[in-house]
Amino acid sequence: MPQSADKVKDHISLFKEPEYLELFASKKAQFECRPTDEAVDAQAEYTKTWEYREKNFAREIATINPAKACQPLGAVFVAAGFEGTLPYVHGSQGCVAYFRSHLARHFKEAVPIVADSMTEDAAVFGGLSNIVEGLQNAYTLYKPKMIVVSTTCMAEVIGDDLSAFIATAKEKESVPADFPVPFAHTPSFVGSHTTGYDNQMKGILNYFWDREAQLTATAGEKINIIPGFDGYAVANNREIKRYLDTMGVDYTFLGDVSDVYDTPSDGEYRMYDGGTTLDDTRAAINAKATIGLQEFCSLKTLEYVATKGQQTVAFNYPMGIGATDSFLMKVSELTGKAIPASIEKERGRLVDAITDSQAWLHGKKFAVFGDPDFTLAMSAFLMEMGAEPTHVLATNGGKEWEAKAKALLASSPFGASGQVWAGKDLWHLRSLLFTEPTDFIIGSSYGKYLEKDTGIPLIRLTFPIFDRHHHHRFPTFGYQGALRVLVEILDRVFEIADNTDISFDLTR
Amino acid sequence: MSLDNAPDAAFNEALIKEVLEQYPEKAAKKRGRHLNVKKTDDAGASSCGVKSNVKSVPGVMTIRGCAYAGSKGVVWGPVKDMLHISHGPVGCGHYSWSQRRNYFNGTVGIDSFVTMQITSDFQERDIVFGGDKNLDKMIDELNDLFPLNKGISIQSECPIGLIGDDIEAVAKKKHKETGKTIVPVRCEGFRGVSQSLGHHIANDAIRDWVFEKSKPEWETGPYDVNLIADYNIGGDAWPSRRLLEEMGLRVVGMWSGDATLAEMERAPKAKLNLIHCYRSMNYICRHMEEKYNIPWVEYNFFGPSQIAKSLRKIASQFDETIQANAEKVIAKYEGLVADILAKFKPRLEGKKVMLYVGGLRPRHVANAYDDLGMTIVGTGYEFGHNDDYQRTTDYVKEGTLIYDDVSGYELEKFIEKIRPDLVGSGIKEKYATQKMGVPFRQMHSWDYSGPYHGYDGFAIFARDMDLAINSPIWSKFKAPWKAA
C-alpha cells in the first residue's frame, strides 16, 4: 500500500510509488494511443535543431507561451495604488476573476476588484445599465474614496463610451456627482499590461487635473514618482522612498501599492490600506518634475504630465549600479539636494560585493526575458558585473525597445554577443536556448518550463513569481536591491558548481 | 452559535438580514434570493431555499468566472494530446496558463500540451477584419511545429462572437485538409452567467465534434467504464482509477484529467459512465445515455464513508464478482482509514467549516469533513444550479447557512460573524480570510497539495486540514503588548 497515516505522502512522493508507476504504464500501454516513445524522442530531439528554430521563427500568427498579459491587469494594478480605491472593470466578470487570481498568486494578498458583469444582453444593448447599477452597488457596499474604471475587450469591441456612461451614472445618482470616478479604455487587443498601466495612470491624473476641476499648475519644489508595473513594487517603492527621505526630497509617489499589497496579519482584513492620497494626487500637478521609473509603462502619462509644464524624465527600472547612479543624480539635479554620504557608502558596499564575486560571473551567458524596462535594466546590470546578456527578449517589446536594447548591448564589450528579440515568445526562446545556449535564464516563473526542457537554470527576478514565496518582499531597486540580485544570481551559480563530485569545494 | 457546533438557523437568518441591509434596495432584493438556511418542512422535504444560475449583480464583487474558464480552463484544457487555442486577445490564456494543476504524464510541447499557453493574440486589425483567416493559418503553423498533436480545440474569447467570426467553417475546412480532430468551442466569456455555461458548451462540442467525427475501433469488455469529470487536480483521478481497477473494472477513458483524445473518442463504447463532478459533465453523460444507451452513476470519492458507499453503488451495477471485489477493496483500506482517523480526528473533532467552491465540492467534501468529526456550518456554489442545491440537502445539516454566488462582502461578513475554524474556498478568498485569523485551505487547487480523492487522497486531505487549523502561527497574530 503506497499511503500511510504515519508518513502521509502527497503528490510529490505518492506518484513515485510502484503502484502508481504501474498504473501510469498500463494506462499508457492500453488506453492512451499516444505516439511511440521513439516518435516522441525523435520529435523532442528535432525541436532542438536549427531547422526547427527556423520553422519556429517563421510562424506569423501562432503565439506560444508569450510573456505578457493584457491591458486591464496593468490598469487595476495602478488603481490599487491609490488611497481607499476600488478598481472597477466594465465588461465580462471572468476577466476580473483572472486579474484578482493572478495578482493574488504573486503578491499572496487579497486583491479586491469589482466587475459589472456584462453578459449577452449587454453585448446587444451596451453596458450602460451595468455601470449604473454596478457603481451604485460598489460605492454603497465597499465605501471607497474613489472608484477607477477600466474595460475588458468585450466592452471595447461593442464600443461602450466610459465618459458618457459614468456621466449618466452620476446623473442617476449611482455615486455622488463629486465622487472621483477616473477611467481608462484598456482594450486587451492593444499592447499589454504595461500599456494598461500607462493608460490608467494617465486617466487618473487627467481626472484630478482636468476633469474634476480645471487645475492650473503652480510649479513647486516637489517631484512625482511613477513606478510602473512592478511585481517587486512592495519592496521597491519603499526602497525608492527611503532614498528620497534620506536625501530630504519632497515627493509624491503616484500609485503606491507598497502597503496595499503587503498588509499585516493581525486579525483584521484591511480591504484598503495605504496608497497615494487623493489630495496628494491633485497637488501632484504642482510638482517641479515627474519621474517615470519605467519608461515603457509611462509613455503617454509623461507626455500628458509635460503638458502641465513639468519636466519629465523616464528611467528603465533603476536596478544595478549605473541605473541607480543615474536615478539619484537626476533626483539630485532636479531638487538641488545632495546625495548623502550614507547612500554613497551603500554604493561602495555594493561595488565591494561585486568585486568580491565578479570572477564567478565574468563571461557567464544569460538569457533575460520580461517586460521592456526590466530586461533593459537586467541586461545593463549583468554587463556591469562582467556577465553577458546573450538573449534579451520582451514579448511586449516594440521597435523603440528593440532599438534601445540593441544600443545598450552595443555600449559594452559584454554585450557584443547579445541578441535582442522584440515581440517573441517563450517558445521562440526555447529554440534559441537549444541552438545558442546560455548558462542561465533570468525571468519569471513561466521560465520554469524552459529550465525543465533545456536544463539551463532559471533565476526568478521578475513578475510573476508564483512558485517561490516572498521574493517580492525584498527590493531589487537601488544599491541594496542590486546586492540582493547579485546574491540570487551567485547562489544559483554556486549551486551548479556544487553539482559535481570533484569540484565540491568547501570555500568558493 | 450553539454549543454543539450544529448550525444555528436563527443566528444565520439574522446574519443574512444584517448583510442584506448594507446593499442598495434593488441589489438587496436580488441578493436576498441567494441567501438562506437549509430547512426541512413538516412533510420532510428539504431545501436550500436559494435561487441559482442567474446573472451576478454588477459591482458587488462576484467570485465567479466565465464560460471560457468553464470550457478551456475546466473541460478541454486537461485533454493532453490536443492543442488548445485561446482564440482572441492574450489575457485569457495567460491568466489560465497552468493554473488548474491538471496533472498528466507526457512530454510537454512534444506529445502533451497541457501546460502551454497557445493564443492567436488578437490585435486591433483582427477585431476590425476578423480572425478566421489567421486562425486557418495558425492551425497550419501549429501542426507544423507540433506534428504529434492529435487534434486542436479553438476556445473562443469574448471578441470572437462579437465580431461574427465563423470558427466552425474554419474547423470544418481544416479537418478536411488535415484529417485531424478540430473542435470549435463557442465559449465566449460573456455567454451565460458563470463558468457553468462554458461546461455545457464544451460538452456539446465533444458531442458534435468528437463523437460525430470519429469511429474508434475498440474491443469492448464487460467491465468497461469511463471515469467522467475528474480533472486530475493534484493527481485526483489516479487514486480513483486505482480503486476502480482494484475492483476489477476497466477504465477505458478518463475525462478529462490526463486524458488523450482517444479516451474521449471511445467513451460511447463503455458499459457505464461514472461521473464525479456532476455539474460540469452531466450533459455529455445524459447524451451518451440517450444516444448510446450508457447508464451513468454519480459517485463521490472524498472521505472513507462516501468512498465505501460509492464503491458499493458502482459495484451494484455489475455482477457478484465485482460486488465481492468492492467489499475486498473496502476491507483492504480499513486499516489505513483507521490509522488516519486515529491520528487526525482527535485534532479536528468539533471544528466548524465554511465552504465556498465551484462544481461539486460544496457538497461532495462535506462527508469527508464529517468523517473527521468536523461540521459544515455554511456552504455555497459559485455556479451551481437548482439540482446542485437539491443534492446538497442530503449532505448538510439543518440550519446550515447557504450562499449562492456569494459576494466578497457577504463572505467576509459571514466569516467574521461565524468565526469558523476553517474556510475552504479559492485564491481570491484566501488572504482576506487568513488576515482575519481564520485558517484557510484552497479547495479548487487543493492549495498546491493533493490528491484528495480515494483512500490515498483522504490521508492527505486529513493532514492538510490539520496543518491549516493547528498551525502555531495563529497564536501569534496579536502582538503580546496588545494582548487582551
mmCIF file of C-alpha atoms in Angstrom, chain A residues 1-12 14-15 19-20 23-24 26-27 30-36 39-41 43-44 46-47 52 55-56 58-73 86 88 92-102 104-105 107-121 123 129-131 133-143 152-155 157-158 187-191 193 262-271 395 426-427 430 446 449 453 464 466, chain B residues 22-24 26-27 30 55-66 68-69 80-81 89-92 94-99 101 103 105-112 115-124 127 134-135 137-138 141-142 144-148 150 158-159 162-163 189-194 197 218 234-236 238-239 241-242 245 250-252 254 257-260 262-263 266 332-333 336 339-340 343-344 407-409 412 419 427-429 431-432 434-437 448-451 455-457 459-460 463 477-478:
data_model
loop_
_atom_site.group_PDB
_atom_site.id
_atom_site.type_symbol
_atom_site.label_atom_id
_atom_site.label_comp_id
_atom_site.label_asym_id
_atom_site.label_seq_id
_atom_site.Cartn_x
_atom_site.Cartn_y
_atom_site.Cartn_z
ATOM 1 C CA MET A 1 0.000 0.000 0.000
ATOM 2 C CA PRO A 2 1.577 3.291 -1.086
ATOM 3 C CA GLN A 3 -0.100 5.507 1.512
ATOM 4 C CA SER A 4 0.249 5.544 5.267
ATOM 5 C CA ALA A 5 -1.124 7.714 8.044
ATOM 6 C CA ASP A 6 2.222 7.696 9.748
ATOM 7 C CA LYS A 7 4.019 9.397 6.927
ATOM 8 C CA VAL A 8 1.451 10.877 4.613
ATOM 9 C CA LYS A 9 2.640 11.059 1.026
ATOM 10 C CA ASP A 10 1.210 13.764 -1.181
ATOM 11 C CA HIS A 11 1.612 14.167 -4.949
ATOM 12 C CA ILE A 12 5.292 14.921 -4.641
ATOM 13 C CA LEU A 14 2.948 9.398 -3.822
ATOM 14 C CA PHE A 15 3.159 9.181 -7.583
ATOM 15 C CA GLU A 19 1.602 1.038 -7.606
ATOM 16 C CA TYR A 20 1.239 4.366 -9.382
ATOM 17 C CA LEU A 23 -0.891 2.370 -13.215
ATOM 18 C CA PHE A 24 0.685 5.014 -15.453
ATOM 19 C CA SER A 26 -0.707 0.293 -18.054
ATOM 20 C CA LYS A 27 -2.881 3.301 -18.827
ATOM 21 C CA GLN A 30 -3.646 0.030 -23.102
ATOM 22 C CA PHE A 31 -5.730 3.157 -23.366
ATOM 23 C CA GLU A 32 -3.937 6.323 -24.383
ATOM 24 C CA CYS A 33 -2.968 5.690 -28.025
ATOM 25 C CA ARG A 34 -0.044 8.013 -27.702
ATOM 26 C CA PRO A 35 2.739 8.193 -30.304
ATOM 27 C CA THR A 36 5.528 5.674 -29.809
ATOM 28 C CA ALA A 39 8.491 9.127 -32.244
ATOM 29 C CA VAL A 40 8.349 11.294 -29.121
ATOM 30 C CA ASP A 41 12.113 11.140 -28.648
ATOM 31 C CA GLN A 43 10.433 14.935 -32.218
ATOM 32 C CA ALA A 44 11.941 16.107 -28.919
ATOM 33 C CA TYR A 46 14.158 17.658 -33.627
ATOM 34 C CA THR A 47 12.881 20.640 -31.628
ATOM 35 C CA TYR A 52 13.151 23.601 -36.069
ATOM 36 C CA LYS A 55 10.391 26.857 -38.631
ATOM 37 C CA ASN A 56 9.546 28.214 -35.213
ATOM 38 C CA ALA A 58 8.766 31.561 -39.436
ATOM 39 C CA ARG A 59 5.373 31.436 -37.755
ATOM 40 C CA GLU A 60 3.340 34.588 -38.151
ATOM 41 C CA ILE A 61 0.144 34.019 -36.215
ATOM 42 C CA ALA A 62 0.564 31.396 -33.506
ATOM 43 C CA THR A 63 1.729 32.832 -30.224
ATOM 44 C CA ILE A 64 3.078 30.208 -27.857
ATOM 45 C CA ASN A 65 3.874 30.920 -24.228
ATOM 46 C CA PRO A 66 4.000 34.710 -24.539
ATOM 47 C CA ALA A 67 5.476 36.587 -21.582
ATOM 48 C CA LYS A 68 2.842 39.279 -21.453
ATOM 49 C CA ALA A 69 -0.627 39.876 -20.025
ATOM 50 C CA CYS A 70 -3.376 42.217 -21.195
ATOM 51 C CA GLN A 71 -4.118 45.883 -20.554
ATOM 52 C CA PRO A 72 -6.680 45.777 -17.745
ATOM 53 C CA LEU A 73 -4.268 43.881 -15.486
ATOM 54 C CA LEU A 86 -11.702 50.213 -5.587
ATOM 55 C CA TYR A 88 -13.739 48.511 -11.211
ATOM 56 C CA SER A 92 -17.135 40.477 -18.560
ATOM 57 C CA GLN A 93 -16.742 39.256 -14.990
ATOM 58 C CA GLY A 94 -14.448 36.350 -15.837
ATOM 59 C CA CYS A 95 -11.612 38.738 -16.648
ATOM 60 C CA VAL A 96 -11.799 40.182 -13.156
ATOM 61 C CA ALA A 97 -11.669 36.739 -11.581
ATOM 62 C CA TYR A 98 -8.488 36.241 -13.594
ATOM 63 C CA PHE A 99 -6.856 39.562 -12.632
ATOM 64 C CA ARG A 100 -7.607 39.002 -8.973
ATOM 65 C CA SER A 101 -6.243 35.462 -9.003
ATOM 66 C CA HIS A 102 -3.171 36.433 -10.979
ATOM 67 C CA ALA A 104 -3.094 37.285 -5.531
ATOM 68 C CA ARG A 105 -0.924 34.347 -6.579
ATOM 69 C CA PHE A 107 1.635 39.014 -4.007
ATOM 70 C CA LYS A 108 -0.059 36.493 -1.682
ATOM 71 C CA GLU A 109 -2.553 39.179 -0.780
ATOM 72 C CA ALA A 110 -6.251 39.787 -1.208
ATOM 73 C CA VAL A 111 -6.916 41.706 -4.419
ATOM 74 C CA PRO A 112 -10.346 43.314 -4.303
ATOM 75 C CA ILE A 113 -11.660 44.363 -7.711
ATOM 76 C CA VAL A 114 -15.266 44.509 -8.892
ATOM 77 C CA ALA A 115 -16.734 43.748 -12.288
ATOM 78 C CA ASP A 116 -20.058 44.936 -13.628
ATOM 79 C CA SER A 117 -20.702 41.501 -15.080
ATOM 80 C CA MET A 118 -21.809 42.248 -18.634
ATOM 81 C CA THR A 119 -23.439 39.273 -20.334
ATOM 82 C CA GLU A 120 -25.142 38.532 -23.635
ATOM 83 C CA ASP A 121 -27.852 41.158 -23.269
ATOM 84 C CA ALA A 123 -23.433 42.686 -25.703
ATOM 85 C CA SER A 129 -27.282 49.728 -17.093
ATOM 86 C CA ASN A 130 -24.450 47.558 -15.766
ATOM 87 C CA ILE A 131 -22.352 50.589 -14.960
ATOM 88 C CA GLU A 133 -26.076 49.597 -11.151
ATOM 89 C CA GLY A 134 -22.504 48.486 -10.640
ATOM 90 C CA LEU A 135 -21.194 51.850 -9.491
ATOM 91 C CA GLN A 136 -24.040 52.255 -7.042
ATOM 92 C CA ASN A 137 -23.547 48.808 -5.557
ATOM 93 C CA ALA A 138 -19.779 49.083 -5.341
ATOM 94 C CA TYR A 139 -19.974 52.524 -3.777
ATOM 95 C CA THR A 140 -22.614 51.563 -1.227
ATOM 96 C CA LEU A 141 -21.162 48.223 -0.244
ATOM 97 C CA TYR A 142 -17.435 48.872 -0.200
ATOM 98 C CA LYS A 143 -17.414 52.580 0.695
ATOM 99 C CA THR A 152 -12.412 44.355 -20.814
ATOM 100 C CA CYS A 153 -12.215 43.649 -24.528
ATOM 101 C CA MET A 154 -15.919 42.821 -24.638
ATOM 102 C CA ALA A 155 -16.866 46.388 -23.710
ATOM 103 C CA VAL A 157 -15.487 45.629 -29.076
ATOM 104 C CA ILE A 158 -19.066 46.805 -28.642
ATOM 105 C CA PRO A 187 -8.602 47.136 -24.879
ATOM 106 C CA SER A 188 -6.719 43.879 -24.431
ATOM 107 C CA PHE A 189 -6.110 43.649 -28.163
ATOM 108 C CA VAL A 190 -3.781 46.637 -27.998
ATOM 109 C CA GLY A 191 -0.411 46.482 -26.235
ATOM 110 C CA HIS A 193 -0.389 45.140 -19.191
ATOM 111 C CA ASP A 262 1.641 43.958 1.849
ATOM 112 C CA THR A 263 -0.815 44.147 4.734
ATOM 113 C CA PRO A 264 -0.088 42.617 8.127
ATOM 114 C CA SER A 265 -1.791 39.585 9.641
ATOM 115 C CA ASP A 266 -3.131 40.739 12.982
ATOM 116 C CA GLY A 267 -6.736 39.625 12.914
ATOM 117 C CA GLU A 268 -8.102 42.431 10.750
ATOM 118 C CA TYR A 269 -8.577 42.285 6.996
ATOM 119 C CA ARG A 270 -7.785 45.666 5.518
ATOM 120 C CA MET A 271 -9.503 45.978 2.193
ATOM 121 C CA THR A 395 7.149 39.707 -25.840
ATOM 122 C CA LEU A 426 8.979 31.774 -24.756
ATOM 123 C CA TRP A 427 8.575 29.059 -27.386
ATOM 124 C CA ARG A 430 13.205 27.643 -26.213
ATOM 125 C CA TYR A 446 6.992 30.874 -16.565
ATOM 126 C CA TYR A 449 9.291 25.189 -18.435
ATOM 127 C CA ASP A 453 13.310 21.402 -21.202
ATOM 128 C CA PRO A 464 5.026 36.884 -11.935
ATOM 129 C CA PHE A 466 4.090 32.038 -8.387
ATOM 130 C CA GLN B 22 -25.931 47.064 3.601
ATOM 131 C CA TYR B 23 -27.000 46.829 -0.053
ATOM 132 C CA PRO B 24 -28.939 49.344 -2.102
ATOM 133 C CA LYS B 26 -32.548 46.712 -5.741
ATOM 134 C CA ALA B 27 -29.385 44.734 -5.082
ATOM 135 C CA LYS B 30 -31.704 40.365 -5.872
ATOM 136 C CA LYS B 55 -26.820 36.771 -13.561
ATOM 137 C CA SER B 56 -24.442 38.170 -10.958
ATOM 138 C CA VAL B 57 -25.290 41.574 -9.555
ATOM 139 C CA PRO B 58 -22.969 44.227 -11.071
ATOM 140 C CA GLY B 59 -20.399 45.794 -8.781
ATOM 141 C CA VAL B 60 -20.764 43.508 -5.748
ATOM 142 C CA MET B 61 -17.558 41.514 -6.333
ATOM 143 C CA THR B 62 -18.803 38.179 -7.522
ATOM 144 C CA ILE B 63 -16.219 35.441 -7.301
ATOM 145 C CA ARG B 64 -17.432 33.770 -10.491
ATOM 146 C CA GLY B 65 -15.542 33.326 -13.715
ATOM 147 C CA CYS B 66 -16.770 32.961 -17.276
ATOM 148 C CA TYR B 68 -14.199 30.405 -21.361
ATOM 149 C CA ALA B 69 -12.913 29.403 -17.922
ATOM 150 C CA LYS B 80 -3.327 16.376 -23.002
ATOM 151 C CA ASP B 81 -2.556 15.410 -26.565
ATOM 152 C CA PRO B 89 -6.580 38.579 -27.055
ATOM 153 C CA VAL B 90 -3.668 37.392 -24.959
ATOM 154 C CA GLY B 91 -5.075 37.747 -21.442
ATOM 155 C CA CYS B 92 -7.495 34.827 -21.011
ATOM 156 C CA HIS B 94 -2.274 33.987 -19.900
ATOM 157 C CA TYR B 95 -4.159 34.067 -16.613
ATOM 158 C CA SER B 96 -5.370 30.491 -17.006
ATOM 159 C CA TRP B 97 -1.943 29.200 -18.051
ATOM 160 C CA SER B 98 -1.019 26.185 -15.896
ATOM 161 C CA GLN B 99 -3.215 27.287 -13.047
ATOM 162 C CA ARG B 101 -2.936 21.684 -11.749
ATOM 163 C CA TYR B 103 -1.659 16.515 -13.747
ATOM 164 C CA ASN B 105 2.046 12.105 -17.987
ATOM 165 C CA GLY B 106 3.641 13.147 -21.222
ATOM 166 C CA THR B 107 6.309 15.321 -22.779
ATOM 167 C CA VAL B 108 5.287 18.973 -22.915
ATOM 168 C CA GLY B 109 5.488 20.531 -26.332
ATOM 169 C CA ILE B 110 6.042 17.157 -27.982
ATOM 170 C CA ASP B 111 3.089 14.831 -27.323
ATOM 171 C CA SER B 112 1.387 16.737 -24.467
ATOM 172 C CA THR B 115 0.909 23.478 -19.566
ATOM 173 C CA MET B 116 1.241 25.627 -22.667
ATOM 174 C CA GLN B 117 -0.405 28.944 -23.465
ATOM 175 C CA ILE B 118 -1.297 28.945 -27.142
ATOM 176 C CA THR B 119 -3.109 32.028 -28.372
ATOM 177 C CA SER B 120 -3.933 33.905 -31.531
ATOM 178 C CA ASP B 121 -3.038 37.070 -29.558
ATOM 179 C CA PHE B 122 -5.630 39.279 -31.270
ATOM 180 C CA GLN B 123 -4.585 42.762 -32.287
ATOM 181 C CA GLU B 124 -6.788 45.644 -33.334
ATOM 182 C CA ILE B 127 -11.058 42.888 -34.387
ATOM 183 C CA ASN B 134 -5.380 33.905 -39.307
ATOM 184 C CA LEU B 135 -6.951 31.029 -37.410
ATOM 185 C CA LYS B 137 -3.073 29.787 -40.928
ATOM 186 C CA MET B 138 -2.368 29.332 -37.241
ATOM 187 C CA GLU B 141 1.635 26.551 -38.140
ATOM 188 C CA LEU B 142 0.738 24.538 -35.060
ATOM 189 C CA ASP B 144 3.910 22.033 -38.409
ATOM 190 C CA LEU B 145 5.503 22.807 -35.038
ATOM 191 C CA PHE B 146 3.696 20.097 -33.060
ATOM 192 C CA PRO B 147 3.177 17.242 -35.520
ATOM 193 C CA LEU B 148 2.382 14.696 -32.799
ATOM 194 C CA LYS B 150 -3.916 14.541 -32.009
ATOM 195 C CA CYS B 158 -15.253 37.373 -25.931
ATOM 196 C CA PRO B 159 -14.476 39.161 -29.213
ATOM 197 C CA LEU B 162 -18.998 39.815 -31.210
ATOM 198 C CA ILE B 163 -17.180 40.287 -34.499
ATOM 199 C CA GLY B 189 -16.807 34.843 -21.723
ATOM 200 C CA PHE B 190 -19.963 36.930 -21.955
ATOM 201 C CA ARG B 191 -22.155 33.890 -22.588
ATOM 202 C CA GLY B 192 -24.234 32.682 -19.701
ATOM 203 C CA VAL B 193 -23.745 33.851 -16.151
ATOM 204 C CA SER B 194 -20.708 31.919 -14.951
ATOM 205 C CA LEU B 197 -22.499 27.530 -19.499
ATOM 206 C CA TRP B 218 -12.360 -0.832 -29.743
ATOM 207 C CA GLY B 234 -3.049 17.317 -7.934
ATOM 208 C CA GLY B 235 -3.481 13.819 -9.378
ATOM 209 C CA ASP B 236 -7.011 13.157 -8.013
ATOM 210 C CA TRP B 238 -5.231 8.411 -10.299
ATOM 211 C CA PRO B 239 -6.147 7.091 -6.829
ATOM 212 C CA ARG B 241 -8.685 4.932 -11.067
ATOM 213 C CA ARG B 242 -6.717 2.600 -8.798
ATOM 214 C CA GLU B 245 -9.154 -1.152 -11.218
ATOM 215 C CA ARG B 250 -11.541 -1.493 -16.806
ATOM 216 C CA VAL B 251 -11.266 2.300 -17.059
ATOM 217 C CA VAL B 252 -11.267 2.865 -20.792
ATOM 218 C CA MET B 254 -10.555 9.277 -18.067
ATOM 219 C CA GLY B 257 -7.680 14.854 -16.414
ATOM 220 C CA ASP B 258 -4.711 13.075 -18.003
ATOM 221 C CA ALA B 259 -6.990 12.257 -20.950
ATOM 222 C CA THR B 260 -5.983 11.633 -24.501
ATOM 223 C CA ALA B 262 -8.573 8.524 -27.945
ATOM 224 C CA GLU B 263 -10.048 8.113 -24.462
ATOM 225 C CA ARG B 266 -14.071 5.623 -27.411
ATOM 226 C CA LYS B 332 -8.270 -3.651 2.333
ATOM 227 C CA TYR B 333 -8.261 0.011 3.213
ATOM 228 C CA LEU B 336 -5.396 2.807 6.594
ATOM 229 C CA ASP B 339 -4.911 4.927 11.200
ATOM 230 C CA ILE B 340 -5.819 8.222 9.526
ATOM 231 C CA LYS B 343 -4.095 10.293 14.024
ATOM 232 C CA PHE B 344 -6.127 13.243 12.806
ATOM 233 C CA SER B 407 -20.225 38.470 -2.979
ATOM 234 C CA GLY B 408 -16.863 39.325 -1.449
ATOM 235 C CA TYR B 409 -18.675 41.480 1.084
ATOM 236 C CA GLU B 412 -16.228 38.352 4.559
ATOM 237 C CA ARG B 419 -15.742 32.633 13.008
ATOM 238 C CA ILE B 427 -7.214 32.000 -4.065
ATOM 239 C CA LYS B 428 -9.266 35.213 -4.206
ATOM 240 C CA GLU B 429 -10.721 34.462 -0.782
ATOM 241 C CA TYR B 431 -5.700 36.014 2.017
ATOM 242 C CA ALA B 432 -8.562 38.137 3.324
ATOM 243 C CA GLN B 434 -6.282 34.383 6.786
ATOM 244 C CA LYS B 435 -5.724 38.002 7.760
ATOM 245 C CA MET B 436 -8.797 37.735 9.938
ATOM 246 C CA GLY B 437 -7.006 34.954 11.761
ATOM 247 C CA TYR B 448 -0.958 23.077 -4.246
ATOM 248 C CA SER B 449 -1.351 19.784 -2.392
ATOM 249 C CA GLY B 450 -3.463 16.726 -3.212
ATOM 250 C CA PRO B 451 -4.614 14.367 -4.431
ATOM 251 C CA TYR B 455 -8.246 6.497 0.312
ATOM 252 C CA ASP B 456 -4.750 7.656 -0.614
ATOM 253 C CA GLY B 457 -6.125 11.143 -1.028
ATOM 254 C CA ALA B 459 -4.835 10.815 4.196
ATOM 255 C CA ILE B 460 -3.580 13.976 2.507
ATOM 256 C CA ARG B 463 -3.229 16.054 7.046
ATOM 257 C CA PHE B 477 -1.458 37.333 15.378
ATOM 258 C CA LYS B 478 -1.759 39.701 18.316
#
